[in-house]
Structure formats: C-alpha cells, structure tokens
Amino acid sequence: MESLFTSENTILGIGNIILSDEGFGVRVVEYLEKNFTFPENVGLIDGGTLGVELTHFVTGTKRLLIIDSINGGAEPGKIFHLRGDEIKNHFAQKISAHEVGIQDVLTMLELSGKKIPHVELIGAQPFSLEAGTELSPEMQKLVPIFADKAVEILKSWGLEIKQ
C-alpha cells in the first residue's frame, strides 16, 4: 500500500460538512490551518467522509490525531479524548460511513503490518445533525477550544506549533 502522504505527525479532521455539527472535525482542521503554523513534519488533512480511501493518506504516519464529532450518546457538547484501543472500541459501535471507514483504515494498517504507533481522537457530542453547511452556534464555540487542545496534544508529542 503506497502512501500519498508522508508526514510523521498527522491531524485528520473527519465528518460530513453538509450535516451541520457532523462536519466538526473538518471545521477544526480549517481553523488550525488559518490560525497556526506547523512544522514541516506535521500534516493537516481534511478527510471529510472519505472512509477507507484515507488509508493512502495516513500510511506511514507515526502519530495520528483524529478530530471528529463523536456520537457517544452523551449530552450535546460533551468532550471526548480517546487513545489507542479506546478508538477502535468506540468506532466498533458506530454506523456512520466515515466512522466505519476510520475503523477499517486502522484495522487495515494493523493487518498489513503498518499500524500507526500512536493514535488519539478528540471530539464532541454534536448538538445538531440537521442538513446545513454551518455548525450550530454551540458547536462553533468549541472549534477554537478543540484547536487549542489539538495544539496541546502536538506539543506533548514534542512539536513546536506557532500561532
């Protein structure tokens, strides 16, 4: 499996931007791109709803941070931070296309001997999944908070991020 993307550290925003808060991960990545400067060994990917096709973009990365809206059956706005096997366990119970796709990507990489050594996921329970290209006002307020959290995680990986 050949990689189209070779960054050691990858931030992957996923979600469907035409279902309001479902596009949260993509919107956070857009915010990060506009407001921060990353070293060359950090890649930002708008994964949208690509699913299994994302394998080509994350193969070879050493550390992966996934940002997504998380339907964990919790109150809207609840913040999730999952690591390692917690991520596979979470996605094993999901049925949306991109969530199944991420589970498949992680499993395919593991089975092919190209497992990503470090994977983390941050997300929030959506307020709305109505049709629309804008996040709900409540979810919009979480975008800069999650951008800061993503930067904090990357700094914990030893990376220097500038605002």
CSV table of C-alpha atoms in Angstrom, one decimal:
chain,number,residue,atom,x,y,z
A,1,MET,CA,0.0,0.0,0.0
A,2,GLU,CA,1.6,3.2,-1.1
A,3,SER,CA,1.3,6.4,0.9
A,4,LEU,CA,0.2,9.6,-0.8
A,5,PHE,CA,1.1,11.5,2.4
A,6,THR,CA,4.4,11.1,4.3
A,7,SER,CA,4.2,13.4,7.4
A,8,GLU,CA,5.4,11.8,10.6
A,9,ASN,CA,2.6,13.6,12.5
A,10,THR,CA,-0.9,13.9,11.1
A,11,ILE,CA,-4.0,15.8,12.1
A,12,LEU,CA,-7.1,14.3,10.4
A,13,GLY,CA,-10.4,16.1,10.6
A,14,ILE,CA,-13.3,14.0,9.5
A,15,GLY,CA,-17.0,14.5,9.1
A,16,ASN,CA,-19.8,15.4,6.7
A,17,ILE,CA,-19.9,19.1,6.3
A,18,ILE,CA,-23.5,19.1,4.9
A,19,LEU,CA,-24.9,17.8,8.2
A,20,SER,CA,-24.1,20.8,10.4
A,21,ASP,CA,-22.2,19.5,13.5
A,22,GLU,CA,-21.2,16.3,11.8
A,23,GLY,CA,-18.6,18.4,10.0
A,24,PHE,CA,-16.9,19.4,13.2
A,25,GLY,CA,-13.6,17.7,12.6
A,26,VAL,CA,-13.2,19.3,9.2
A,27,ARG,CA,-14.0,22.7,10.6
A,28,VAL,CA,-11.4,22.4,13.3
A,29,VAL,CA,-8.7,21.5,10.8
A,30,GLU,CA,-9.7,24.5,8.7
A,31,TYR,CA,-9.4,26.7,11.8
A,32,LEU,CA,-6.0,25.2,12.6
A,33,GLU,CA,-4.8,25.9,9.1
A,34,LYS,CA,-5.8,29.5,9.3
A,35,ASN,CA,-4.6,30.3,12.8
A,36,PHE,CA,-1.4,28.2,13.4
A,37,THR,CA,1.9,27.5,11.8
A,38,PHE,CA,3.0,23.9,11.9
A,39,PRO,CA,6.5,22.4,11.3
A,40,GLU,CA,7.1,20.5,8.1
A,41,ASN,CA,6.7,17.1,9.8
A,42,VAL,CA,3.1,17.9,10.6
A,43,GLY,CA,0.3,17.3,8.0
A,44,LEU,CA,-3.3,18.5,8.2
A,45,ILE,CA,-5.9,16.5,6.3
A,46,ASP,CA,-9.5,17.3,5.6
A,47,GLY,CA,-10.7,13.7,5.5
A,48,GLY,CA,-14.3,14.6,5.0
A,49,THR,CA,-16.2,11.3,4.6
A,50,LEU,CA,-13.5,9.5,2.6
A,51,GLY,CA,-13.5,6.4,4.7
A,52,VAL,CA,-11.2,3.6,3.6
A,53,GLU,CA,-9.6,5.9,1.0
A,54,LEU,CA,-7.9,7.7,3.9
A,55,THR,CA,-5.5,4.7,4.2
A,56,HIS,CA,-3.4,6.2,1.4
A,57,PHE,CA,-3.1,9.5,3.3
A,58,VAL,CA,-2.2,8.1,6.7
A,59,THR,CA,0.0,5.2,5.8
A,60,GLY,CA,3.5,5.8,7.2
A,61,THR,CA,2.5,8.5,9.8
A,62,LYS,CA,3.9,7.8,13.3
A,63,ARG,CA,1.4,9.8,15.3
A,64,LEU,CA,-2.2,10.5,14.2
A,65,LEU,CA,-4.7,12.9,15.8
A,66,ILE,CA,-8.3,12.4,14.6
A,67,ILE,CA,-10.8,15.2,15.2
A,68,ASP,CA,-14.5,14.3,14.8
A,69,SER,CA,-17.9,14.8,16.2
A,70,ILE,CA,-18.5,11.9,18.5
A,71,ASN,CA,-21.9,10.4,18.9
A,72,GLY,CA,-21.3,8.8,22.3
A,73,GLY,CA,-25.0,9.0,23.4
A,74,ALA,CA,-24.0,11.8,25.8
A,75,GLU,CA,-25.3,15.3,26.3
A,76,PRO,CA,-24.5,17.7,23.5
A,77,GLY,CA,-21.1,19.3,23.8
A,78,LYS,CA,-19.6,16.5,25.9
A,79,ILE,CA,-15.9,16.3,25.1
A,80,PHE,CA,-14.2,13.0,24.3
A,81,HIS,CA,-10.5,12.2,24.2
A,82,LEU,CA,-9.8,8.6,23.2
A,83,ARG,CA,-6.4,6.9,22.8
A,84,GLY,CA,-5.2,3.6,21.2
A,85,ASP,CA,-7.6,0.7,21.6
A,86,GLU,CA,-10.3,3.0,23.0
A,87,ILE,CA,-10.7,4.4,19.5
A,88,LYS,CA,-11.2,1.0,17.9
A,89,ASN,CA,-13.7,0.1,20.6
A,90,HIS,CA,-15.6,3.4,20.0
A,91,PHE,CA,-15.8,3.0,16.3
A,92,ALA,CA,-16.8,-0.7,16.5
A,93,GLN,CA,-20.2,0.5,17.8
A,94,LYS,CA,-20.7,3.2,15.1
A,95,ILE,CA,-22.7,3.0,11.9
A,96,SER,CA,-21.9,6.3,10.1
A,97,ALA,CA,-19.9,5.9,6.9
A,98,HIS,CA,-16.9,7.9,8.0
A,99,GLU,CA,-16.7,6.3,11.4
A,100,VAL,CA,-16.8,2.8,9.9
A,101,GLY,CA,-14.2,4.0,7.4
A,102,ILE,CA,-11.8,5.1,10.1
A,103,GLN,CA,-12.2,1.8,11.9
A,104,ASP,CA,-11.4,0.0,8.6
A,105,VAL,CA,-8.4,2.2,8.0
A,106,LEU,CA,-6.9,1.5,11.4
A,107,THR,CA,-7.6,-2.3,11.1
A,108,MET,CA,-6.2,-2.5,7.5
A,109,LEU,CA,-3.0,-0.7,8.6
A,110,GLU,CA,-2.6,-3.1,11.6
A,111,LEU,CA,-3.2,-6.2,9.5
A,112,SER,CA,-0.8,-5.1,6.8
A,113,GLY,CA,2.0,-4.5,9.4
A,114,LYS,CA,1.8,-0.7,9.0
A,115,LYS,CA,-0.1,0.1,12.2
A,116,ILE,CA,0.2,3.7,13.3
A,117,PRO,CA,2.2,3.6,16.6
A,118,HIS,CA,0.3,6.4,18.3
A,119,VAL,CA,-3.3,7.4,17.6
A,120,GLU,CA,-5.5,9.8,19.6
A,121,LEU,CA,-9.0,11.1,18.9
A,122,ILE,CA,-10.7,14.2,20.2
A,123,GLY,CA,-14.3,15.1,19.6
A,124,ALA,CA,-17.5,16.4,21.0
A,125,GLN,CA,-21.1,15.2,21.1
A,126,PRO,CA,-23.0,17.1,18.3
A,127,PHE,CA,-25.8,19.5,19.1
A,128,SER,CA,-27.4,19.1,15.7
A,129,LEU,CA,-27.2,16.8,12.7
A,130,GLU,CA,-29.7,18.7,10.6
A,131,ALA,CA,-28.9,19.4,7.0
A,132,GLY,CA,-26.8,22.5,6.7
A,133,THR,CA,-23.3,23.6,6.0
A,134,GLU,CA,-22.8,25.6,9.2
A,135,LEU,CA,-22.0,24.3,12.6
A,136,SER,CA,-24.6,25.0,15.3
A,137,PRO,CA,-23.7,28.1,17.4
A,138,GLU,CA,-22.9,25.9,20.3
A,139,MET,CA,-20.6,23.6,18.3
A,140,GLN,CA,-18.9,26.7,16.6
A,141,LYS,CA,-17.9,27.9,20.1
A,142,LEU,CA,-16.0,24.6,20.6
A,143,VAL,CA,-13.9,25.0,17.4
A,144,PRO,CA,-11.2,27.2,19.0
A,145,ILE,CA,-11.2,25.1,22.2
A,146,PHE,CA,-10.5,22.0,20.1
A,147,ALA,CA,-7.9,23.7,18.1
A,148,ASP,CA,-6.1,24.6,21.3
A,149,LYS,CA,-6.5,21.1,22.5
A,150,ALA,CA,-5.0,19.7,19.3
A,151,VAL,CA,-2.0,22.1,19.6
A,152,GLU,CA,-1.6,21.0,23.2
A,153,ILE,CA,-1.5,17.3,22.1
A,154,LEU,CA,1.0,18.1,19.4
A,155,LYS,CA,3.2,20.0,21.9
A,156,SER,CA,3.0,16.9,24.2
A,157,TRP,CA,4.5,15.0,21.2
A,158,GLY,CA,7.4,17.3,21.3
A,159,LEU,CA,6.4,19.5,18.4
A,160,GLU,CA,6.6,23.3,18.2
A,161,ILE,CA,3.4,25.0,17.0
A,162,LYS,CA,3.2,28.7,16.5
A,163,GLN,CA,0.1,30.9,16.5
